[in-house]
Structure formats: structure tokens, C-alpha cells
Coordinates of C-alpha atoms in Angstrom, one line a residue:
M7 CA 46.9 180.3 169.1
I8 CA 48.8 177.1 169.8
Y9 CA 47.2 174.7 172.4
N10 CA 49.2 172.1 174.1
A11 CA 47.4 169.1 175.6
S12 CA 47.8 168.2 179.3
P13 CA 48.0 164.5 180.2
F14 CA 45.8 165.2 183.2
A15 CA 43.2 167.0 181.0
V16 CA 43.2 164.1 178.6
A17 CA 42.7 161.6 181.5
I18 CA 39.7 163.6 182.9
F19 CA 38.2 163.8 179.4
V20 CA 38.6 160.1 178.7
A21 CA 37.0 159.3 182.1
F22 CA 34.0 161.4 181.2
V23 CA 33.6 159.8 177.8
L24 CA 33.9 156.3 179.1
A25 CA 31.3 157.0 181.8
V26 CA 28.9 158.3 179.1
L27 CA 29.5 155.2 176.9
W28 CA 29.0 152.9 179.9
M29 CA 25.7 154.6 180.7
S30 CA 24.5 154.2 177.1
S31 CA 25.4 150.5 177.1
F32 CA 23.5 150.0 180.4
F33 CA 20.3 151.6 179.2
A34 CA 20.6 149.9 175.8
K35 CA 19.7 146.6 177.5
K36 CA 16.4 148.1 178.8
T37 CA 15.4 149.9 175.5
T38 CA 13.4 147.4 173.5
T39 CA 10.2 149.3 172.6
S40 CA 9.6 152.4 170.6
K41 CA 8.2 154.2 173.7
G42 CA 11.4 153.3 175.6
Y43 CA 13.6 154.5 172.7
Y44 CA 11.8 157.8 171.9
A45 CA 10.3 158.8 175.3
A46 CA 12.4 156.8 177.9
G47 CA 9.2 154.8 178.7
G48 CA 7.4 158.0 179.9
D49 CA 8.2 157.4 183.5
I50 CA 11.2 159.7 184.2
H51 CA 10.8 161.5 187.6
W52 CA 9.9 165.2 187.1
G53 CA 13.0 166.3 189.2
V54 CA 15.4 164.3 187.0
N55 CA 13.5 165.6 183.9
G56 CA 13.8 169.2 185.1
I57 CA 17.6 169.1 185.5
A58 CA 17.7 167.1 182.2
F59 CA 15.8 170.0 180.6
A60 CA 18.5 172.3 181.9
G61 CA 21.2 170.0 180.7
D62 CA 19.6 169.8 177.3
Y63 CA 19.1 173.5 177.0
L64 CA 22.5 174.6 178.5
S65 CA 24.2 173.7 175.3
A66 CA 27.5 174.8 173.7
A67 CA 25.7 178.1 173.0
S68 CA 25.1 178.7 176.6
F69 CA 28.6 177.9 178.1
L70 CA 30.8 178.6 175.1
G71 CA 28.9 181.1 173.0
I72 CA 27.4 183.4 175.6
C73 CA 30.5 183.5 177.7
G74 CA 32.4 184.5 174.6
M75 CA 29.9 187.1 173.5
I76 CA 30.0 188.7 176.9
A77 CA 33.8 188.6 177.0
F78 CA 34.0 190.4 173.6
S79 CA 30.8 192.5 173.7
G80 CA 29.8 193.0 177.3
Y81 CA 26.1 193.4 178.2
D82 CA 25.0 192.7 174.6
G83 CA 26.2 189.1 175.0
F84 CA 24.2 188.8 178.2
L85 CA 21.1 189.8 176.2
Y86 CA 21.3 186.3 174.7
S87 CA 21.0 184.8 178.2
I88 CA 18.0 187.0 178.9
G89 CA 16.3 186.0 175.7
Y90 CA 17.0 182.3 176.2
L91 CA 15.6 182.3 179.7
A92 CA 12.5 184.5 178.8
G93 CA 11.6 181.8 176.3
W94 CA 10.8 179.4 179.1
V95 CA 8.0 181.6 180.3
V96 CA 6.1 180.9 177.1
A97 CA 7.0 177.2 177.4
L98 CA 5.7 177.1 181.0
F99 CA 2.4 179.0 180.7
I100 CA 1.4 178.0 177.1
V101 CA 3.0 174.9 175.8
A102 CA 4.1 172.5 178.6
E103 CA 0.8 170.8 179.7
P104 CA -1.0 170.9 176.3
M105 CA 2.0 169.3 174.5
K106 CA 2.1 166.5 177.2
R107 CA -1.7 165.9 176.8
L108 CA -1.7 165.8 173.0
G109 CA 1.6 164.1 172.2
K110 CA 3.1 160.6 172.4
Y111 CA 6.6 160.5 171.0
T112 CA 7.2 163.5 168.8
F113 CA 6.2 167.1 168.2
T114 CA 4.3 166.0 165.1
D115 CA 2.1 163.8 167.3
A116 CA 0.8 166.7 169.3
L117 CA 0.4 169.1 166.3
N118 CA -1.6 166.5 164.4
N119 CA -3.6 165.1 167.3
K120 CA -6.8 166.8 166.1
Y121 CA -6.4 166.4 162.4
N122 CA -4.8 163.1 161.4
S123 CA -3.4 164.9 158.3
R124 CA -0.7 163.5 156.0
G125 CA 0.2 167.1 155.2
I126 CA 1.0 167.9 158.8
H127 CA 2.9 164.6 159.2
L128 CA 5.1 165.6 156.2
T129 CA 5.7 169.3 157.0
A130 CA 6.1 168.9 160.7
A131 CA 8.6 166.1 160.3
I132 CA 10.6 168.1 157.7
S133 CA 10.5 171.1 160.1
T134 CA 11.8 168.9 162.9
L135 CA 14.7 167.7 160.7
I136 CA 15.6 171.2 159.5
V137 CA 15.4 172.8 163.0
S138 CA 17.4 169.9 164.5
L139 CA 20.1 170.3 161.9
C140 CA 20.3 174.1 162.4
Y141 CA 20.7 173.5 166.1
L142 CA 23.2 170.7 165.6
V143 CA 25.6 172.9 163.7
P144 CA 26.6 175.1 166.7
Q145 CA 26.9 172.1 169.0
M146 CA 29.3 170.5 166.6
V147 CA 31.3 173.7 166.2
G148 CA 31.5 174.0 170.0
A149 CA 32.7 170.4 170.2
G150 CA 35.6 171.1 167.8
S151 CA 36.5 174.3 169.7
L152 CA 36.7 172.4 173.0
V153 CA 38.8 169.5 171.7
T154 CA 41.5 171.9 170.3
P155 CA 42.8 173.2 173.7
L156 CA 41.8 170.1 175.6
L157 CA 43.5 167.4 173.5
G158 CA 45.7 169.6 171.2
M159 CA 43.8 168.3 168.1
P160 CA 42.5 170.1 165.1
H161 CA 38.9 171.4 165.1
Y162 CA 37.6 168.8 162.7
V163 CA 38.8 165.9 164.9
G164 CA 36.7 167.2 167.7
V165 CA 33.6 167.4 165.5
I166 CA 34.1 163.9 164.2
L167 CA 34.8 162.6 167.8
V168 CA 31.6 164.1 169.3
G169 CA 29.6 162.9 166.3
A170 CA 30.8 159.3 166.7
I171 CA 30.1 159.2 170.4
V172 CA 26.7 160.7 170.1
I173 CA 25.7 158.4 167.3
F174 CA 26.7 155.5 169.6
I175 CA 24.6 157.0 172.5
V176 CA 21.5 157.5 170.4
A177 CA 21.8 154.3 168.3
T178 CA 22.0 152.2 171.4
A179 CA 19.8 153.5 174.1
G180 CA 17.9 156.5 172.7
M181 CA 16.1 158.9 175.1
A182 CA 16.8 156.9 178.3
S183 CA 20.6 157.3 178.2
T184 CA 20.2 160.8 176.7
T185 CA 18.1 161.9 179.7
Y186 CA 20.5 160.8 182.3
V187 CA 23.5 162.1 180.4
Q188 CA 21.7 165.5 180.3
F189 CA 20.8 165.2 184.0
I190 CA 24.3 164.6 185.2
K191 CA 26.1 167.1 182.9
G192 CA 23.4 169.8 183.7
G193 CA 24.1 169.5 187.4
L194 CA 27.9 169.3 187.0
L195 CA 27.9 172.3 184.6
I196 CA 26.1 174.5 187.2
I197 CA 28.4 173.4 190.0
A198 CA 31.6 173.9 188.0
S199 CA 30.5 177.3 186.7
S200 CA 29.8 178.3 190.3
V201 CA 33.3 177.3 191.3
L202 CA 34.8 179.3 188.4
S203 CA 32.8 182.4 189.3
I204 CA 34.0 182.2 192.9
A205 CA 37.6 182.0 191.6
I206 CA 37.0 185.2 189.6
F207 CA 35.8 187.0 192.7
V208 CA 38.8 185.9 194.7
H209 CA 41.2 186.9 192.0
G210 CA 39.7 190.3 191.4
I211 CA 40.8 192.6 188.6
K212 CA 44.4 193.7 187.8
T213 CA 45.9 195.9 185.1
Q214 CA 48.5 193.2 184.6
P215 CA 46.3 190.1 184.8
A216 CA 49.3 187.7 184.9
E217 CA 53.1 187.9 185.0
N218 CA 53.5 186.6 181.5
Y219 CA 50.7 188.8 180.0
H220 CA 52.0 190.6 176.9
K221 CA 52.6 194.3 177.3
F222 CA 51.5 196.0 174.1
K223 CA 54.0 198.7 173.0
T224 CA 53.3 202.2 171.8
I225 CA 55.6 204.4 169.6
D226 CA 55.4 208.2 169.2
A227 CA 54.9 209.0 165.5
T228 CA 55.1 212.1 163.3
V229 CA 52.2 212.6 160.8
V230 CA 52.4 215.0 157.9
N231 CA 49.3 215.4 155.6
G232 CA 47.8 212.1 156.9
E233 CA 51.0 210.1 156.3
V234 CA 53.4 208.7 159.0
T235 CA 56.8 210.2 158.1
A236 CA 58.8 209.2 161.2
I237 CA 58.6 207.2 164.4
D238 CA 60.4 207.6 167.7
S239 CA 62.2 204.2 167.6
G240 CA 65.5 203.1 166.2
E241 CA 64.5 199.4 166.3
Y242 CA 61.7 199.7 163.7
K243 CA 61.5 200.8 160.1
I244 CA 58.3 202.0 158.3
I245 CA 57.7 199.8 155.2
G246 CA 54.0 200.5 154.4
T247 CA 50.6 202.0 155.4
Q248 CA 47.1 200.9 154.8
Q249 CA 43.5 202.1 155.4
D250 CA 40.5 199.9 156.2
A251 CA 36.9 200.4 155.1
K252 CA 36.2 202.6 158.2
G253 CA 39.0 205.0 157.4
H254 CA 41.3 203.8 160.1
H255 CA 45.0 203.9 159.3
Y256 CA 47.5 201.1 160.0
V257 CA 51.3 201.1 159.7
K258 CA 53.5 198.1 158.8
L259 CA 56.8 198.1 160.6
N260 CA 59.9 195.9 160.2
K261 CA 62.2 194.8 163.0
E262 CA 65.0 192.3 162.2
G263 CA 63.2 191.0 159.1
V264 CA 59.8 190.6 160.9
N265 CA 56.8 192.7 159.7
T266 CA 54.2 193.7 162.3
W267 CA 51.1 195.9 162.1
W268 CA 50.4 198.9 164.3
A269 CA 47.3 201.1 164.6
L270 CA 47.7 204.8 164.1
I271 CA 46.0 206.8 166.9
Q272 CA 45.7 210.6 166.6
K273 CA 44.4 212.6 169.5
D274 CA 44.8 216.3 170.6
G275 CA 47.5 216.9 167.9
N276 CA 49.6 213.9 169.0
A277 CA 50.1 210.7 167.1
V278 CA 51.2 207.3 168.4
L279 CA 51.4 203.8 166.9
E280 CA 49.8 201.0 169.1
E281 CA 50.9 197.4 168.7
A282 CA 48.1 195.3 167.2
L283 CA 47.5 191.6 166.6
S284 CA 47.6 190.4 163.0
V285 CA 47.1 187.3 160.9
V286 CA 48.4 187.7 157.3
N287 CA 47.4 185.3 154.6
A288 CA 50.1 185.8 152.0
K289 CA 49.6 185.3 148.3
N290 CA 52.1 182.4 148.4
G291 CA 49.9 180.5 150.9
E292 CA 52.0 181.3 153.9
V293 CA 50.1 182.4 157.1
L294 CA 51.9 184.7 159.5
Y295 CA 50.9 185.5 163.1
N296 CA 52.3 188.9 164.1
G297 CA 54.8 188.5 161.3
E298 CA 56.0 185.0 162.2
P299 CA 54.9 181.4 161.7
K300 CA 52.4 180.1 164.2
D301 CA 54.9 177.8 165.9
A302 CA 56.8 181.0 167.1
E303 CA 53.9 181.6 169.5
K304 CA 53.8 185.4 169.0
F305 CA 50.0 185.6 168.7
Y306 CA 49.0 186.5 172.2
Q307 CA 46.0 186.1 174.5
V308 CA 44.5 189.4 175.4
G309 CA 41.9 191.1 177.7
H310 CA 42.8 193.6 180.4
A311 CA 41.7 196.7 182.2
S312 CA 43.8 199.9 181.4
K313 CA 42.3 201.8 184.3
I314 CA 40.7 200.3 187.4
I315 CA 38.5 202.6 189.7
V316 CA 37.4 201.3 193.1
D317 CA 35.4 203.7 195.3
G318 CA 36.5 206.7 193.2
K319 CA 40.2 205.8 193.5
E320 CA 42.5 204.4 190.7
V321 CA 44.2 201.1 191.6
T322 CA 46.2 198.5 189.8
D323 CA 44.9 195.5 191.8
T324 CA 41.5 195.3 193.4
G325 CA 42.1 192.2 195.5
S326 CA 39.1 190.0 196.2
L327 CA 35.7 191.4 195.3
S328 CA 32.1 190.5 196.1
P329 CA 29.8 189.7 193.1
F330 CA 28.1 193.1 193.2
K331 CA 31.4 195.0 193.8
F332 CA 32.9 193.1 190.8
L333 CA 30.1 194.4 188.5
S334 CA 30.3 198.0 189.8
T335 CA 34.1 198.0 189.4
I336 CA 33.8 196.9 185.8
G337 CA 31.3 199.7 185.3
D338 CA 33.6 202.4 186.7
S339 CA 36.8 201.2 185.0
T340 CA 38.2 201.2 181.4
I341 CA 38.6 197.9 179.7
V342 CA 40.7 197.3 176.6
R343 CA 38.7 195.4 174.0
F344 CA 40.2 194.3 170.7
E345 CA 38.2 195.2 167.5
K346 CA 38.7 193.3 164.3
T347 CA 39.3 194.8 160.8
I348 CA 40.2 193.2 157.4
F349 CA 42.0 194.9 154.5
L350 CA 44.3 194.0 151.6
D351 CA 48.1 194.8 151.7
K352 CA 48.8 194.5 148.0
E353 CA 47.7 190.9 147.4
D354 CA 48.0 189.7 151.0
K355 CA 44.9 189.5 153.2
V356 CA 45.4 191.1 156.6
Q357 CA 43.2 190.3 159.6
L358 CA 44.0 192.8 162.3
W359 CA 42.8 193.3 165.9
Y360 CA 43.5 196.7 167.4
Q361 CA 43.1 198.0 170.9
N362 CA 39.8 199.8 171.8
P363 CA 39.8 201.2 175.3
T364 CA 36.1 201.1 176.3
P365 CA 34.5 202.8 179.3
G366 CA 32.9 200.2 181.7
K367 CA 29.6 202.0 181.6
D368 CA 29.4 201.2 177.8
I369 CA 30.3 197.6 178.5
M370 CA 27.5 197.3 181.1
T371 CA 24.8 198.7 178.8
P372 CA 23.6 197.7 175.4
G373 CA 25.2 199.0 172.2
L374 CA 28.6 197.5 171.6
R375 CA 27.4 194.6 169.4
F376 CA 23.8 195.6 168.7
K377 CA 23.7 199.1 167.4
V378 CA 20.7 200.5 169.3
K379 CA 22.1 203.8 170.6
E380 CA 23.8 206.8 168.9
G381 CA 24.7 206.2 165.3
S382 CA 22.3 203.3 164.9
T383 CA 20.2 202.8 161.9
F384 CA 16.6 201.6 161.6
M385 CA 17.8 198.2 160.2
S386 CA 20.3 197.7 163.0
K387 CA 17.5 198.3 165.6
L388 CA 15.1 196.0 163.6
D389 CA 17.8 193.3 163.6
F390 CA 18.1 193.5 167.4
V391 CA 14.3 193.3 167.8
S392 CA 14.2 190.4 165.4
L393 CA 16.8 188.5 167.5
M394 CA 14.9 189.1 170.8
I395 CA 11.7 187.8 169.2
A396 CA 13.4 184.7 168.0
L397 CA 15.0 184.0 171.4
F398 CA 11.7 184.7 173.3
F399 CA 9.5 182.5 171.1
G400 CA 12.0 179.9 169.9
T401 CA 12.3 177.8 173.1
S402 CA 8.8 176.5 173.0
A403 CA 9.1 175.6 169.3
L404 CA 12.3 173.5 169.5
P405 CA 11.4 169.8 168.8
H406 CA 14.1 168.4 171.0
I407 CA 12.8 170.4 174.0
L408 CA 9.2 169.5 173.2
I409 CA 9.8 165.8 173.1
R410 CA 11.2 165.9 176.7
Y411 CA 7.6 166.5 177.9
Y412 CA 6.8 162.9 176.8
T413 CA 9.4 161.4 179.1
V414 CA 7.3 162.2 182.3
S415 CA 4.0 160.6 183.4
S416 CA 1.6 163.5 183.5
P417 CA 0.9 167.1 182.5
K418 CA 1.4 168.1 186.2
A419 CA 4.9 166.5 186.1
A420 CA 5.6 168.4 182.9
R421 CA 4.8 171.7 184.5
K422 CA 6.9 170.9 187.6
S423 CA 9.8 169.9 185.3
T424 CA 9.6 173.2 183.5
I425 CA 9.6 175.2 186.8
L426 CA 12.7 173.4 188.0
A427 CA 14.4 173.9 184.6
I428 CA 13.7 177.7 184.7
A429 CA 15.3 177.9 188.2
A430 CA 18.4 175.9 187.2
I431 CA 18.8 177.7 183.8
G432 CA 18.3 181.1 185.3
F433 CA 21.0 180.6 187.9
F434 CA 23.4 179.4 185.3
Y435 CA 22.8 182.4 183.1
I436 CA 23.6 184.8 185.9
L437 CA 26.9 182.9 186.2
T438 CA 27.6 183.5 182.5
L439 CA 27.7 187.2 183.1
F440 CA 30.5 186.8 185.7
M441 CA 32.4 184.3 183.6
G442 CA 32.2 186.4 180.5
L443 CA 33.3 189.6 182.2
G444 CA 36.0 187.7 184.1
A445 CA 37.4 186.5 180.8
M446 CA 37.3 190.0 179.5
V447 CA 39.8 191.3 182.1
T448 CA 41.9 188.2 182.9
G449 CA 44.1 188.1 179.8
V450 CA 42.7 184.8 178.4
L451 CA 40.9 185.8 175.2
D452 CA 41.7 184.2 171.9
V453 CA 40.6 186.8 169.4
Q454 CA 40.2 184.2 166.7
N455 CA 37.8 182.1 168.6
S456 CA 35.3 183.8 171.0
N457 CA 33.9 180.3 171.9
M458 CA 37.0 179.6 173.9
A459 CA 36.6 182.3 176.5
G460 CA 35.1 180.1 179.2
P461 CA 37.5 177.1 179.0
L462 CA 40.5 179.4 178.7
L463 CA 39.4 181.3 181.8
A464 CA 39.2 178.0 183.7
K465 CA 42.7 177.2 182.4
F466 CA 43.9 180.5 183.9
F467 CA 42.9 179.2 187.4
G468 CA 44.6 175.8 187.0
I469 CA 44.8 172.8 184.7
A470 CA 42.5 170.8 187.1
L471 CA 39.6 173.3 186.8
F472 CA 40.2 173.6 183.1
S473 CA 40.1 169.8 182.6
I474 CA 37.0 169.3 184.6
I475 CA 35.1 172.2 183.0
S476 CA 36.1 171.3 179.5
A477 CA 35.1 167.7 180.0
I478 CA 31.8 168.8 181.4
A479 CA 31.3 171.2 178.5
F480 CA 32.1 168.4 176.1
A481 CA 29.5 166.3 177.9
T482 CA 27.1 169.3 177.6
V483 CA 27.6 169.0 173.8
L484 CA 27.0 165.3 173.9
G485 CA 23.8 165.6 175.8
T486 CA 22.3 168.3 173.6
V487 CA 23.3 166.6 170.4
S488 CA 21.9 163.4 171.6
G489 CA 18.5 165.0 172.3
L490 CA 18.5 166.6 168.9
I491 CA 19.3 163.4 167.1
V492 CA 16.6 161.5 169.0
A493 CA 14.1 164.2 167.8
A494 CA 15.4 163.9 164.2
S495 CA 15.3 160.1 164.2
G496 CA 11.8 160.2 165.6
A497 CA 10.7 162.5 162.8
V498 CA 12.1 160.1 160.2
A499 CA 11.0 156.8 161.6
H500 CA 7.8 157.6 163.4
D501 CA 6.5 160.6 161.5
L502 CA 7.7 160.0 157.9
I503 CA 8.2 156.3 157.4
S504 CA 5.4 155.0 159.6
N505 CA 2.7 157.7 159.6
Y506 CA 3.2 159.6 156.3
F507 CA 4.3 156.9 153.9
G508 CA 2.2 154.3 155.8
I509 CA 4.9 151.7 155.7
P510 CA 3.9 149.1 158.3
L511 CA 6.6 148.8 161.0
T512 CA 6.6 146.7 164.0
D513 CA 7.5 148.2 167.4
K514 CA 11.1 146.9 167.0
G515 CA 11.1 148.1 163.4
Q516 CA 10.4 151.7 164.5
V517 CA 13.3 151.5 166.9
K518 CA 15.6 150.1 164.1
A519 CA 14.5 152.8 161.7
G520 CA 15.2 155.4 164.3
K521 CA 18.7 154.2 164.9
I522 CA 19.5 154.2 161.2
A523 CA 18.1 157.7 160.9
A524 CA 20.3 158.7 163.9
V525 CA 23.4 157.6 162.1
V526 CA 22.5 159.5 158.9
V527 CA 21.6 162.7 160.8
G528 CA 24.8 162.4 162.8
V529 CA 27.0 162.2 159.7
F530 CA 25.3 165.4 158.3
A531 CA 25.9 167.2 161.6
I532 CA 29.6 166.3 161.5
L533 CA 30.0 167.7 157.9
L534 CA 28.1 171.0 158.8
G535 CA 30.1 171.4 162.0
I536 CA 33.4 171.3 160.1
V537 CA 32.1 173.8 157.5
F538 CA 31.0 176.4 160.1
E539 CA 34.3 176.4 162.1
G540 CA 35.0 179.7 164.0
I541 CA 31.5 181.1 163.9
N542 CA 30.2 182.1 167.4
V543 CA 28.0 179.2 168.5
S544 CA 25.5 181.4 170.3
F545 CA 24.9 183.4 167.1
L546 CA 24.3 180.2 165.2
V547 CA 21.8 178.9 167.9
G548 CA 20.0 182.3 167.6
L549 CA 19.4 181.4 164.0
A550 CA 18.1 178.0 164.9
F551 CA 15.7 179.6 167.3
A552 CA 14.5 181.9 164.5
V553 CA 13.8 179.0 162.2
A554 CA 12.0 177.0 165.0
A555 CA 9.9 180.0 166.0
S556 CA 9.0 180.7 162.3
A557 CA 8.1 177.2 161.4
N558 CA 6.6 175.7 164.5
L559 CA 5.3 178.4 166.9
P560 CA 2.4 179.8 164.8
A561 CA 1.2 176.2 164.2
I562 CA 1.4 175.3 167.9
L563 CA -0.3 178.5 169.2
M564 CA -3.1 178.6 166.6
M565 CA -3.8 174.8 166.9
L566 CA -4.2 175.3 170.7
F567 CA -6.2 178.6 170.8
W568 CA -7.9 179.2 167.4
K569 CA -10.8 176.9 166.6
K570 CA -10.8 177.8 162.9
T571 CA -7.3 176.5 162.4
T572 CA -7.2 173.8 159.7
S573 CA -4.7 171.2 158.8
Q574 CA -4.0 172.9 155.5
G575 CA -3.4 176.2 157.3
I576 CA -0.9 174.5 159.7
S577 CA 1.0 172.8 156.8
A578 CA 1.2 176.0 154.8
S579 CA 2.4 178.1 157.7
I580 CA 5.2 175.6 158.4
V581 CA 6.4 175.7 154.8
V582 CA 6.3 179.5 154.6
G583 CA 8.0 179.8 158.0
I584 CA 10.8 177.5 157.0
I585 CA 11.4 179.0 153.5
S586 CA 11.2 182.7 154.6
A587 CA 13.5 182.2 157.6
L588 CA 16.1 180.2 155.7
T589 CA 16.0 182.5 152.7
I590 CA 16.7 185.6 154.9
I591 CA 19.5 183.7 156.8
L592 CA 21.2 182.4 153.6
L593 CA 21.2 185.9 152.0
S594 CA 22.3 187.8 155.2
P595 CA 25.6 189.6 155.8
K596 CA 26.8 187.2 158.5
T597 CA 26.2 184.2 156.2
F598 CA 28.0 186.0 153.3
E599 CA 31.0 186.1 155.6
V600 CA 30.8 182.2 155.8
Y601 CA 30.8 182.1 152.0
G602 CA 34.0 184.2 152.0
L603 CA 32.1 187.2 150.4
L604 CA 31.9 190.8 151.6
P605 CA 29.0 191.3 154.1
S606 CA 28.2 194.5 152.3
S607 CA 27.3 192.6 149.2
A608 CA 24.5 190.6 150.9
P609 CA 21.1 191.4 149.3
I610 CA 19.3 191.4 152.6
T611 CA 20.7 193.5 155.5
L612 CA 19.0 191.6 158.3
N613 CA 20.9 188.8 160.1
N614 CA 17.9 187.6 162.1
P615 CA 14.8 186.7 160.2
A616 CA 12.2 186.3 162.9
V617 CA 10.6 189.8 162.7
I618 CA 9.6 189.0 159.1
S619 CA 9.3 185.2 159.0
I620 CA 7.1 184.7 162.1
P621 CA 4.4 187.2 161.0
L622 CA 4.4 185.7 157.5
A623 CA 3.8 182.3 159.0
F624 CA 0.9 183.5 161.2
I625 CA -0.7 185.4 158.2
T626 CA -0.4 182.3 156.0
L627 CA -2.0 180.1 158.6
V628 CA -4.9 182.5 159.1
V629 CA -5.5 183.1 155.4
V630 CA -5.2 179.4 154.4
S631 CA -7.4 178.2 157.3
L632 CA -10.2 180.7 156.4
M633 CA -10.0 179.5 152.8
T634 CA -10.2 175.8 153.7
Q635 CA -13.0 175.8 156.3
K636 CA -15.3 173.8 154.1
D637 CA -12.6 171.3 153.2
E638 CA -11.8 170.8 156.8
V639 CA -15.4 170.2 157.8
G640 CA -15.9 167.8 154.9
R641 CA -12.7 165.9 155.9
E642 CA -13.9 165.6 159.5
K643 CA -17.2 164.1 158.4
Q644 CA -15.4 161.7 156.2
V645 CA -13.1 160.6 159.0
A646 CA -16.2 160.2 161.3

């Protein structure tokens, strides 16, 4: 799609960015100590910290990724919301207060409180860096996705822009400015999303979402022995047919020198061709969108209901709906979703999106994305269970979430912050269901980029709402990335340089080392954000959760609740958790798509590693701890 920037949108965006930069400069003057840089002095009010928790957690994955997943996959996308929220239950009842009591600046501080082990310093710091980078990738991808429609710039420009701004934020004021950026944008995101949801209810559902919505054509066809031999149209000429890996047939038609692709639909002895969306990468390097160059703007936004049922009657326009009536109407109606397929036409690569009318009851129940119903396999069910395990246990193992407990004054304040965060995050995730389903039926979807569903839905209701929500979403990315880079810089300066390598650093030296580390990590994040362009950000965050849960959660839980846990056991479990999770991810079908290889050629059929990597880490910790009991006792006596 082609996105044209609006001067008003640019003005709103620039105002938000300038406000963030001013805030960073303001707090920079007050950040002179390591405690101030890494933990905002430890005196942030629990209410501010609770909303900042929400602002930190409601990242690009929450607003961009989940809205997009719901818009394309219905209820299955909402399962991410449920998983993300459920993870806070673990954080509240198990992790919040102990982490506050044991820690000082970083996750490693708490984990190593009882042991004073160089091995834990090293492995926990490396874990923090790896998890932070894994979580940074989707944020940077989301930033690039936002800047494209907002400013009309390429994806990579957005990635570089957010990277530069965040590096400035963290390298100047550290956790203090990061906390207040997260507090403000968390509150604004919830307010703006509420306004957008209300707009959806007022607009209702229509079979023709907007006057300029493209009406996809159908042509009657004659099929003999599986081949299309004639069509009921004098405008088009048949010039080729192809079949994809699923056995579906597609026909290439020519009209006035322009080639377009159509899906062959055969039902009850009748055959029709349905107009599809296509992107053809020709052998000569030319890219055609529905047979024409991108500038022709023939690649349309989609998303509509083909049949709307309200109280048992079919209508074309529901008018305004209440929230519950909106959901029930979706469930009773038929929604046209667009499915993607890829095949070769001679030496040209064809990406094609065909219409798939889907009953609302299927959209409102699991099964469209995660194959857990009829036709599912054991591995598809296992993959789904693995994802849910990662989302449920990943929250309480994310370093940038854990360090926020050190910004408040007491364990009680940490608990109250967590409760407020759960309330704010839970309310927002309910809104993602309405925003995602709203985008599904309002004709705003860009089939090439599911991350844009939320912002494009806002644009449908006016440039002002689009500008404000996009700017807030960009600030969302800034806040989350800032927290991640603070965690990563703390791991480098405090955990590795000062504690592991034993290099003596003054208080100011630790701050300086942290700022240098922030710049280096920021540059890495920019490069990775460019490489992973187009991948759904919520899917990428799910992988980050899996790595965090595999590397950190077994160590945290066993350190807190199993007296026989040893430092060697913790170090070994972190290493095994990281290696097993990353290996499965790098050899999975989804990652093979990123490599440009066929997903079917991936040696591991799981996309989500948690169901294997978390138990492996737990088993490793138990076995190694039992084998090193004498070593641990001897080390404790030596320290004493």
C-alpha cells in the first residue's frame, strides 16, 4: 500500500517527540548516581509505577500486534491478550515482593543475593542481554510500521528514528525519564483506545464499510476436467492457471494489458472466479501490485462482512451497537477474511490473498490460527500449549519488568504497583478485542502488514484520531524500548563490568558505562528491527517471552522456594534454557520464512519452544544442584 503523510499528523508526532526529549533533558539534570540512573532513586510513587508498568508492558505487541492478530485471526489473536494478562498473576503472587526485597538495581542482583557467585553474574547478565534484544526486535519493527503511514517514510527510517530517540532518552536520564515516559503514554494509550472503541460501536457494521471500498468482482466460469476453458466476460482473457501447495487453483486473466489473479471457486456444480489481491515479484526485478506498479494504487485495503445478521434478520447496516451487541452480531454474521498463499508462475513469485468467507462463530472461537479443532495434529496442539506456557510464565521473567520493582520504596509498594498494573492492562486488553474485530469489518486492513490494523482503523475515523493514536503508539514503543535498554545497560555495566570482571568503577563510572552500553545495544536493536520487517510483532514478543521463561523463570522460582538450589544449578539452568529456546526458534518453520526458505523444510516443526525448553531448564537446575551440594556448602563456609 501507499501511505501519504498528513501535515497535521506530522505536527502531532513532532510535538510528542519533543515533549519526550524535553522530559529526558529535565531528568538528566537530576540523574547523577547509579541508583538514580538504574532505579530512578527508588522513590517513585506506587501509583505512578503501576501505570508505568502498564505503559512498559503495553508495547508495540499489545497495540499493533494483538489488534492485527485479532483482525486477521479473530479469537485466536485475543488468546495473546489472555496469556499476557495471566502472566501478571504469577508476577503478583510469587515474584513481586521477593524481587524487591532481594534486588538493588538489576535482575542479577536478586538472583545472586544468596550466593555471591561469579557464574550467576555472568549467565544472568547474558540472559538479560539476550532477552532484552529478543524483546527489542518487535518494538523496533513496530516503530517502522508506524512511521510508514504517519510520516510517509520507509520502514527502516522509522526503526532508525526510534532507535536514535531512545538512545538519547536512556543515555541522558536513564530510569527516571523512562518511568515518566511510560506513565504518560500508558495512560494516554488506554484513553485513546477507549475513544477508538466507542467510535467502532457508534459506526456499527456495514456490508459496504465505506463509499470508496473496493467491490471485488466475480465471473462465472466453465470448467472441463479441472481446467477453466471459458469465462462469462468479454473484457478478460484467460492467459494461465496455477495451483498452490494446498491444491487450490488460480487463474491469470488479462484486461487491456494488465494481468490479474483470480481464485477458482467450485461449489454445487457451479464455478466462478473471484477477484484476489496479488503481489508478483517478476524475474526481471519488477514488482507488480494487482498487475500494475505500486504507484497506480490498485492494491486495496480489505475487511468486510458479506452477511450481517441482527436478531435473526439479515441487514446491510446495523447502525450503532452496544459492546455486547457488537460481539454477538459478529458471531452471527459472515466475515470475509483474506488468506495468503504463495506459488510460482514460471519464474515469477506470486503472493496471493484470496477471499475466505468465515462464519462469525468460527471467528469468535479458537481454531483459525491455532489448529486445535478438527483437522489439527498433535504438533499443532503442542505448539499452541507451548505458546500459552510461554505467555503465562514469561512476564515474571522479563528483566525490564523485574527492574521496575526497584523503582519503588518497599515490597508493599511493589505489590500495590502490580495490582494497579493488572487493572490497567486488563482493561486495555479487553479494548484490543473490539479494536481488532472493528478493523476486521471496517475495510482498513493492509494484508501485507497486520501490525497496521489499529492505526489504519483510527485513520478510518479521521486524521485527528489517527494522528493522536499513532503518536501515542510511537511513544509506547519509545517507553518500552527505553526500559529494555536500561535493563541491558545495567547488565553490562553493573553485572558484567563491575561485578563479574571486578573492574573498579566509581558511582559515576557505572553511570557512564551504562550509557555507553545503551548506545551499543540501541544500534544492535536498530539493525535487527530492519531485518525482521513485516513479521507480526506479537508473534515476535511471544518468542521473547519463551526465551525469558526458559532462561530465568526456573532460576527465580527454585532460588525462592527450593533450599537445595545451588549457584551452579542456577547458572547451568540459565545456559540450557537460553540455548534450547533459541535453537528451537532458529530452526522453526516461522523463522525459516524469515530466512526466505520454505517452512516445510524446517527441521523442527514447533514454532514456540517453551514446552520443551522450560522443563529442560528445570531438570538441569535440579540435577546440577543435587550434584553440587557439597561444593555449595564448602563455598558458603569459605565465604563465611
